[in-house]
Amino acid sequence: MDSAGGLSLYPSHRCKTIHLVRHAQGTHNVAMEKDRSLLQSYDYFDAQLSPLGWQQVDNLRKHVHSCGISKTIELVIVSPLLRTMQTAVGTFGGDEYKDGINAPPLMVANVGGSNHPAISSLHCPPFLAVELCRERLGVHPCDKRRSISEYRTLFPAIDFSMIEHDNDVMWTPDNRETNDQIVARGLKFLNWLWTRKEKEIAIVTHSAFLFELMKCFGNDCHPSIKSEICKYFTNCELRSMVIVDKSMTGLDISRTNYPGKIPRGLDLPSDVATEKQP
């Protein structure tokens, strides 16, 4: 991907557009502003969105509809924690769920005592829960998930089929995941992403996961672009990126390229033709 004058060129079928979203404000975010040691409390186990967090979701939902990406996203990938799933379905899901709709809701009413109405799974992309994009693992109960069996009752239309274990076997009470471990997990996640056929994907995840992973990128860019990629995500921030497959990780073929010369005929380039004149 050589550059000319600061610009780069790459085949579009070797690229994906990803919309990275950090979850909206959770109850643990409010607690840690008062006392960071509260993150050790099981009072914030699998923290849900705060009332302000739901307001942030409503505003992000308005934005994705007004800018049009709600119509172009083909898949929503979400970390299987309460706050990320609430953010994902509230932002990218259908309208309010009503009785008589012949489809399971993305989220049932009053999840986590939120008083939020149920959310429909109609007229929205599919949702897939993926453990590789979870928050930093270990020690903090807010980052420990519930059983998948429980989640399925709360979020009936989210696909949890990629999660192998019902209970959380990734989180431990006495070991906190290192930055290098997060990066390794994040790069594994991105490599897996290339196995997906979708070209435009929303990913709803967490601050530490995004911050550590994004620091791996942008080293060949102008410093201001590096900063734009790597800066810390605020609650409910959305940042759209294009990722490029430079190493043929994916096997996608172009859906828009056309080989030409159908039917076949003479097509000698004009400059070559000129050179061949006597």
mmCIF file of C-alpha atoms in Angstrom:
data_model
loop_
_atom_site.group_PDB
_atom_site.id
_atom_site.type_symbol
_atom_site.label_atom_id
_atom_site.label_comp_id
_atom_site.label_asym_id
_atom_site.label_seq_id
_atom_site.Cartn_x
_atom_site.Cartn_y
_atom_site.Cartn_z
ATOM 1 C CA MET A 1 0.000 0.000 0.000
ATOM 2 C CA ASP A 2 2.529 2.596 -1.189
ATOM 3 C CA SER A 3 1.529 6.206 -0.728
ATOM 4 C CA ALA A 4 1.803 9.156 -3.054
ATOM 5 C CA GLY A 5 1.625 12.615 -1.556
ATOM 6 C CA GLY A 6 0.249 11.198 1.692
ATOM 7 C CA LEU A 7 -2.498 9.206 -0.030
ATOM 8 C CA SER A 8 -2.867 5.425 -0.194
ATOM 9 C CA LEU A 9 -4.711 3.120 -2.568
ATOM 10 C CA TYR A 10 -6.005 -0.369 -1.806
ATOM 11 C CA PRO A 11 -8.629 -2.718 -3.322
ATOM 12 C CA SER A 12 -11.984 -2.206 -1.652
ATOM 13 C CA HIS A 13 -12.639 -5.938 -1.231
ATOM 14 C CA ARG A 14 -9.532 -6.076 1.000
ATOM 15 C CA CYS A 15 -11.163 -3.562 3.376
ATOM 16 C CA LYS A 16 -13.956 -3.530 5.932
ATOM 17 C CA THR A 17 -15.700 -0.574 7.533
ATOM 18 C CA ILE A 18 -16.057 -0.995 11.284
ATOM 19 C CA HIS A 19 -18.012 1.286 13.602
ATOM 20 C CA LEU A 20 -16.417 1.047 17.046
ATOM 21 C CA VAL A 21 -18.657 1.929 19.992
ATOM 22 C CA ARG A 22 -17.827 2.094 23.667
ATOM 23 C CA HIS A 23 -20.816 1.273 25.870
ATOM 24 C CA ALA A 24 -22.820 4.108 27.436
ATOM 25 C CA GLN A 25 -22.342 5.126 31.067
ATOM 26 C CA GLY A 26 -22.702 2.186 33.444
ATOM 27 C CA THR A 27 -23.451 2.189 37.139
ATOM 28 C CA HIS A 28 -19.810 1.216 37.762
ATOM 29 C CA ASN A 29 -18.625 4.350 35.920
ATOM 30 C CA VAL A 30 -20.668 6.482 38.314
ATOM 31 C CA ALA A 31 -19.313 4.597 41.328
ATOM 32 C CA MET A 32 -15.649 4.860 40.322
ATOM 33 C CA GLU A 33 -15.937 8.644 39.994
ATOM 34 C CA LYS A 34 -16.651 8.674 43.724
ATOM 35 C CA ASP A 35 -14.301 5.917 44.835
ATOM 36 C CA ARG A 36 -12.296 3.721 42.460
ATOM 37 C CA SER A 37 -12.084 0.973 45.083
ATOM 38 C CA LEU A 38 -15.812 0.361 44.534
ATOM 39 C CA LEU A 39 -14.865 -1.469 41.339
ATOM 40 C CA GLN A 40 -13.879 -4.330 43.644
ATOM 41 C CA SER A 41 -17.458 -4.552 44.962
ATOM 42 C CA TYR A 42 -19.874 -7.240 43.827
ATOM 43 C CA ASP A 43 -22.575 -4.570 44.059
ATOM 44 C CA TYR A 44 -21.482 -3.736 40.499
ATOM 45 C CA PHE A 45 -21.328 -7.289 39.188
ATOM 46 C CA ASP A 46 -21.967 -7.164 35.404
ATOM 47 C CA ALA A 47 -22.837 -3.472 35.693
ATOM 48 C CA GLN A 48 -25.855 -2.241 33.769
ATOM 49 C CA LEU A 49 -26.440 1.179 32.205
ATOM 50 C CA SER A 50 -27.234 4.121 34.431
ATOM 51 C CA PRO A 51 -30.242 6.363 33.667
ATOM 52 C CA LEU A 52 -27.809 8.816 32.069
ATOM 53 C CA GLY A 53 -26.385 5.925 30.058
ATOM 54 C CA TRP A 54 -29.805 5.226 28.540
ATOM 55 C CA GLN A 55 -30.076 8.912 27.586
ATOM 56 C CA GLN A 56 -26.688 8.604 25.860
ATOM 57 C CA VAL A 57 -27.957 5.549 23.970
ATOM 58 C CA ASP A 58 -31.043 7.423 22.808
ATOM 59 C CA ASN A 59 -28.862 10.223 21.435
ATOM 60 C CA LEU A 60 -26.495 7.808 19.680
ATOM 61 C CA ARG A 61 -29.492 6.033 18.148
ATOM 62 C CA LYS A 62 -30.723 9.347 16.715
ATOM 63 C CA HIS A 63 -27.247 9.963 15.293
ATOM 64 C CA VAL A 64 -26.861 6.577 13.533
ATOM 65 C CA HIS A 65 -30.274 7.062 11.941
ATOM 66 C CA SER A 66 -29.649 10.641 10.876
ATOM 67 C CA CYS A 67 -26.232 9.885 9.327
ATOM 68 C CA GLY A 68 -27.549 6.773 7.577
ATOM 69 C CA ILE A 69 -25.287 4.039 8.948
ATOM 70 C CA SER A 70 -28.242 2.292 10.580
ATOM 71 C CA LYS A 71 -29.213 1.260 7.033
ATOM 72 C CA THR A 72 -25.759 0.118 5.899
ATOM 73 C CA ILE A 73 -24.525 -1.936 8.877
ATOM 74 C CA GLU A 74 -24.760 -5.643 8.099
ATOM 75 C CA LEU A 75 -23.879 -7.067 11.524
ATOM 76 C CA VAL A 76 -23.628 -5.881 15.131
ATOM 77 C CA ILE A 77 -20.969 -7.633 17.226
ATOM 78 C CA VAL A 78 -21.309 -7.120 20.958
ATOM 79 C CA SER A 79 -19.368 -8.025 24.073
ATOM 80 C CA PRO A 80 -21.572 -10.328 26.208
ATOM 81 C CA LEU A 81 -21.914 -8.039 29.204
ATOM 82 C CA LEU A 82 -25.096 -6.315 30.295
ATOM 83 C CA ARG A 83 -23.986 -2.727 29.619
ATOM 84 C CA THR A 84 -22.670 -3.455 26.120
ATOM 85 C CA MET A 85 -25.727 -5.448 25.068
ATOM 86 C CA GLN A 86 -28.051 -2.733 26.392
ATOM 87 C CA THR A 87 -26.051 -0.148 24.420
ATOM 88 C CA ALA A 88 -26.006 -2.273 21.260
ATOM 89 C CA VAL A 89 -29.702 -3.094 21.098
ATOM 90 C CA GLY A 90 -30.719 0.406 22.170
ATOM 91 C CA THR A 91 -28.586 1.956 19.423
ATOM 92 C CA PHE A 92 -28.869 -0.444 16.500
ATOM 93 C CA GLY A 93 -32.006 -2.446 17.337
ATOM 94 C CA GLY A 94 -35.543 -2.061 16.075
ATOM 95 C CA ASP A 95 -38.307 0.061 17.527
ATOM 96 C CA GLU A 96 -40.173 -0.575 20.747
ATOM 97 C CA TYR A 97 -41.400 -4.169 20.898
ATOM 98 C CA LYS A 98 -45.171 -4.632 20.907
ATOM 99 C CA ASP A 99 -47.302 -7.669 21.680
ATOM 100 C CA GLY A 100 -48.287 -9.621 18.616
ATOM 101 C CA ILE A 101 -45.007 -9.137 16.748
ATOM 102 C CA ASN A 102 -44.037 -12.473 15.237
ATOM 103 C CA ALA A 103 -40.349 -12.285 16.171
ATOM 104 C CA PRO A 104 -38.476 -12.518 19.477
ATOM 105 C CA PRO A 105 -37.388 -9.184 21.002
ATOM 106 C CA LEU A 106 -33.749 -8.179 21.089
ATOM 107 C CA MET A 107 -34.264 -7.214 24.729
ATOM 108 C CA VAL A 108 -37.175 -7.882 27.060
ATOM 109 C CA ALA A 109 -38.675 -5.084 29.114
ATOM 110 C CA ASN A 110 -37.101 -3.804 32.344
ATOM 111 C CA VAL A 111 -33.738 -5.571 32.008
ATOM 112 C CA GLY A 112 -31.740 -4.872 35.155
ATOM 113 C CA GLY A 113 -34.629 -2.911 36.636
ATOM 114 C CA SER A 114 -34.087 -0.206 34.017
ATOM 115 C CA ASN A 115 -37.795 0.393 33.287
ATOM 116 C CA HIS A 116 -36.786 0.426 29.631
ATOM 117 C CA PRO A 117 -39.371 -1.065 27.249
ATOM 118 C CA ALA A 118 -38.642 -4.169 25.205
ATOM 119 C CA ILE A 119 -36.806 -3.649 21.903
ATOM 120 C CA SER A 120 -37.860 -5.286 18.647
ATOM 121 C CA SER A 121 -35.564 -7.372 16.453
ATOM 122 C CA LEU A 122 -37.386 -6.302 13.281
ATOM 123 C CA HIS A 123 -35.855 -4.006 10.648
ATOM 124 C CA CYS A 124 -32.324 -4.139 12.070
ATOM 125 C CA PRO A 125 -29.130 -6.137 11.450
ATOM 126 C CA PRO A 126 -28.387 -9.415 13.259
ATOM 127 C CA PHE A 127 -26.605 -9.275 16.621
ATOM 128 C CA LEU A 128 -23.769 -11.635 17.545
ATOM 129 C CA ALA A 129 -22.182 -11.915 21.017
ATOM 130 C CA VAL A 130 -18.401 -12.476 20.917
ATOM 131 C CA GLU A 131 -16.217 -12.994 24.005
ATOM 132 C CA LEU A 132 -12.991 -11.883 22.310
ATOM 133 C CA CYS A 133 -14.081 -8.223 22.543
ATOM 134 C CA ARG A 134 -14.827 -8.242 26.283
ATOM 135 C CA GLU A 135 -13.390 -5.716 28.740
ATOM 136 C CA ARG A 136 -10.115 -6.335 30.590
ATOM 137 C CA LEU A 137 -10.635 -9.595 32.442
ATOM 138 C CA GLY A 138 -10.307 -10.356 36.132
ATOM 139 C CA VAL A 139 -10.583 -8.842 39.635
ATOM 140 C CA HIS A 140 -13.346 -6.274 38.956
ATOM 141 C CA PRO A 141 -16.801 -7.905 39.296
ATOM 142 C CA CYS A 142 -18.277 -5.315 36.899
ATOM 143 C CA ASP A 143 -16.366 -7.116 34.129
ATOM 144 C CA LYS A 144 -17.649 -10.593 35.022
ATOM 145 C CA ARG A 145 -20.567 -11.827 32.934
ATOM 146 C CA ARG A 146 -23.685 -13.728 33.883
ATOM 147 C CA SER A 147 -24.510 -17.161 32.517
ATOM 148 C CA ILE A 148 -25.460 -17.368 28.869
ATOM 149 C CA SER A 149 -28.643 -19.130 29.932
ATOM 150 C CA GLU A 150 -29.698 -16.015 31.837
ATOM 151 C CA TYR A 151 -28.685 -13.691 29.004
ATOM 152 C CA ARG A 152 -30.784 -15.649 26.532
ATOM 153 C CA THR A 153 -33.905 -14.901 28.585
ATOM 154 C CA LEU A 154 -33.044 -11.183 28.659
ATOM 155 C CA PHE A 155 -31.855 -10.794 25.054
ATOM 156 C CA PRO A 156 -33.755 -13.494 23.114
ATOM 157 C CA ALA A 157 -32.746 -12.377 19.589
ATOM 158 C CA ILE A 158 -29.010 -11.974 20.223
ATOM 159 C CA ASP A 159 -27.021 -14.899 18.849
ATOM 160 C CA PHE A 160 -24.888 -16.437 21.625
ATOM 161 C CA SER A 161 -23.887 -19.515 19.622
ATOM 162 C CA MET A 162 -20.191 -18.571 19.460
ATOM 163 C CA ILE A 163 -19.843 -18.681 23.250
ATOM 164 C CA GLU A 164 -18.729 -22.134 24.324
ATOM 165 C CA HIS A 165 -19.298 -22.067 28.095
ATOM 166 C CA ASP A 166 -22.524 -21.172 29.879
ATOM 167 C CA ASN A 167 -20.699 -19.811 32.925
ATOM 168 C CA ASP A 168 -17.888 -17.259 32.764
ATOM 169 C CA VAL A 169 -14.613 -19.198 32.617
ATOM 170 C CA MET A 170 -12.534 -16.244 31.366
ATOM 171 C CA TRP A 171 -12.838 -13.987 34.440
ATOM 172 C CA THR A 172 -10.870 -14.762 37.614
ATOM 173 C CA PRO A 173 -11.082 -12.946 40.977
ATOM 174 C CA ASP A 174 -7.349 -12.612 41.584
ATOM 175 C CA ASN A 175 -5.653 -12.017 38.201
ATOM 176 C CA ARG A 176 -6.133 -8.884 36.109
ATOM 177 C CA GLU A 177 -5.443 -9.180 32.381
ATOM 178 C CA THR A 178 -2.293 -7.336 31.263
ATOM 179 C CA ASN A 179 -2.123 -4.826 28.412
ATOM 180 C CA ASP A 180 -0.199 -7.306 26.270
ATOM 181 C CA GLN A 181 -2.842 -9.966 26.871
ATOM 182 C CA ILE A 182 -5.603 -7.557 25.840
ATOM 183 C CA VAL A 183 -3.707 -6.695 22.648
ATOM 184 C CA ALA A 184 -3.199 -10.381 21.804
ATOM 185 C CA ARG A 185 -6.903 -11.051 22.332
ATOM 186 C CA GLY A 186 -7.827 -7.961 20.299
ATOM 187 C CA LEU A 187 -5.649 -8.928 17.351
ATOM 188 C CA LYS A 188 -7.142 -12.423 17.450
ATOM 189 C CA PHE A 189 -10.551 -10.765 17.326
ATOM 190 C CA LEU A 190 -9.620 -8.680 14.266
ATOM 191 C CA ASN A 191 -8.197 -11.721 12.483
ATOM 192 C CA TRP A 192 -11.440 -13.565 13.176
ATOM 193 C CA LEU A 193 -13.348 -10.559 11.832
ATOM 194 C CA TRP A 194 -11.805 -11.218 8.419
ATOM 195 C CA THR A 195 -13.531 -14.579 8.281
ATOM 196 C CA ARG A 196 -16.879 -12.773 8.227
ATOM 197 C CA LYS A 197 -18.489 -12.025 4.877
ATOM 198 C CA GLU A 198 -19.982 -8.723 6.063
ATOM 199 C CA LYS A 199 -18.222 -5.565 4.858
ATOM 200 C CA GLU A 200 -19.711 -3.064 7.329
ATOM 201 C CA ILE A 201 -19.884 -4.075 10.982
ATOM 202 C CA ALA A 202 -20.664 -2.307 14.264
ATOM 203 C CA ILE A 203 -18.705 -3.464 17.324
ATOM 204 C CA VAL A 204 -19.971 -2.505 20.779
ATOM 205 C CA THR A 205 -17.275 -3.054 23.368
ATOM 206 C CA HIS A 206 -15.266 -1.428 26.185
ATOM 207 C CA SER A 207 -12.748 1.327 26.918
ATOM 208 C CA ALA A 208 -9.647 -0.671 27.894
ATOM 209 C CA PHE A 209 -10.144 -3.153 25.054
ATOM 210 C CA LEU A 210 -10.407 -0.346 22.510
ATOM 211 C CA PHE A 211 -7.621 1.790 23.958
ATOM 212 C CA GLU A 212 -5.020 -0.976 24.109
ATOM 213 C CA LEU A 213 -5.926 -2.410 20.705
ATOM 214 C CA MET A 214 -6.039 0.926 18.875
ATOM 215 C CA LYS A 215 -2.537 1.790 20.109
ATOM 216 C CA CYS A 216 -1.245 -0.917 17.741
ATOM 217 C CA PHE A 217 -2.314 1.095 14.708
ATOM 218 C CA GLY A 218 -1.527 4.384 12.999
ATOM 219 C CA ASN A 219 2.251 4.282 13.348
ATOM 220 C CA ASP A 220 2.640 4.953 9.603
ATOM 221 C CA CYS A 221 0.237 7.918 9.682
ATOM 222 C CA HIS A 222 0.522 11.624 10.433
ATOM 223 C CA PRO A 223 0.652 12.139 14.234
ATOM 224 C CA SER A 224 -2.773 13.819 14.238
ATOM 225 C CA ILE A 225 -4.299 10.741 12.563
ATOM 226 C CA LYS A 226 -2.497 8.444 14.998
ATOM 227 C CA SER A 227 -4.020 10.499 17.818
ATOM 228 C CA GLU A 228 -7.473 10.288 16.227
ATOM 229 C CA ILE A 229 -7.197 6.498 16.109
ATOM 230 C CA CYS A 230 -5.719 5.970 19.559
ATOM 231 C CA LYS A 231 -7.350 8.515 21.847
ATOM 232 C CA TYR A 232 -9.451 7.238 24.721
ATOM 233 C CA PHE A 233 -13.112 6.489 23.949
ATOM 234 C CA THR A 234 -15.725 8.340 26.003
ATOM 235 C CA ASN A 235 -18.968 6.648 27.044
ATOM 236 C CA CYS A 236 -21.210 5.949 24.044
ATOM 237 C CA GLU A 237 -18.679 7.313 21.559
ATOM 238 C CA LEU A 238 -18.792 5.952 18.017
ATOM 239 C CA ARG A 239 -15.724 6.037 15.803
ATOM 240 C CA SER A 240 -15.833 4.725 12.226
ATOM 241 C CA MET A 241 -12.690 3.110 10.794
ATOM 242 C CA VAL A 242 -11.586 1.183 7.720
ATOM 243 C CA ILE A 243 -9.382 -1.838 8.305
ATOM 244 C CA VAL A 244 -7.252 -3.185 5.487
ATOM 245 C CA ASP A 245 -6.158 -6.771 4.837
ATOM 246 C CA LYS A 246 -2.537 -6.294 3.708
ATOM 247 C CA SER A 247 -1.475 -9.916 4.201
ATOM 248 C CA MET A 248 -4.250 -11.807 2.368
ATOM 249 C CA THR A 249 -5.769 -12.934 5.690
ATOM 250 C CA GLY A 250 -9.202 -12.847 4.090
ATOM 251 C CA LEU A 251 -10.208 -14.695 0.948
ATOM 252 C CA ASP A 252 -12.875 -12.263 -0.242
ATOM 253 C CA ILE A 253 -13.249 -11.636 -3.932
ATOM 254 C CA SER A 254 -14.531 -8.320 -5.201
ATOM 255 C CA ARG A 255 -18.282 -8.009 -5.613
ATOM 256 C CA THR A 256 -17.907 -4.947 -7.870
ATOM 257 C CA ASN A 257 -14.809 -5.541 -10.046
ATOM 258 C CA TYR A 258 -15.605 -6.449 -13.664
ATOM 259 C CA PRO A 259 -13.035 -8.176 -15.898
ATOM 260 C CA GLY A 260 -13.953 -6.368 -19.130
ATOM 261 C CA LYS A 261 -13.315 -7.494 -22.701
ATOM 262 C CA ILE A 262 -16.661 -9.296 -22.901
ATOM 263 C CA PRO A 263 -16.991 -9.953 -25.819
ATOM 264 C CA ARG A 264 -13.291 -9.948 -26.639
ATOM 265 C CA GLY A 265 -11.880 -7.414 -29.069
ATOM 266 C CA LEU A 266 -8.893 -5.237 -29.872
ATOM 267 C CA ASP A 267 -7.919 -3.107 -26.911
ATOM 268 C CA LEU A 268 -4.322 -1.951 -27.413
ATOM 269 C CA PRO A 269 -3.720 1.087 -25.156
ATOM 270 C CA SER A 270 -3.479 4.308 -27.153
ATOM 271 C CA ASP A 271 0.020 5.196 -25.939
ATOM 272 C CA VAL A 272 1.325 1.765 -26.935
ATOM 273 C CA ALA A 273 -0.435 2.052 -30.301
ATOM 274 C CA THR A 274 1.274 5.379 -30.916
ATOM 275 C CA GLU A 275 4.667 3.859 -30.157
ATOM 276 C CA LYS A 276 4.034 1.137 -32.741
ATOM 277 C CA GLN A 277 3.415 3.633 -35.562
ATOM 278 C CA PRO A 278 6.295 3.762 -38.145
#
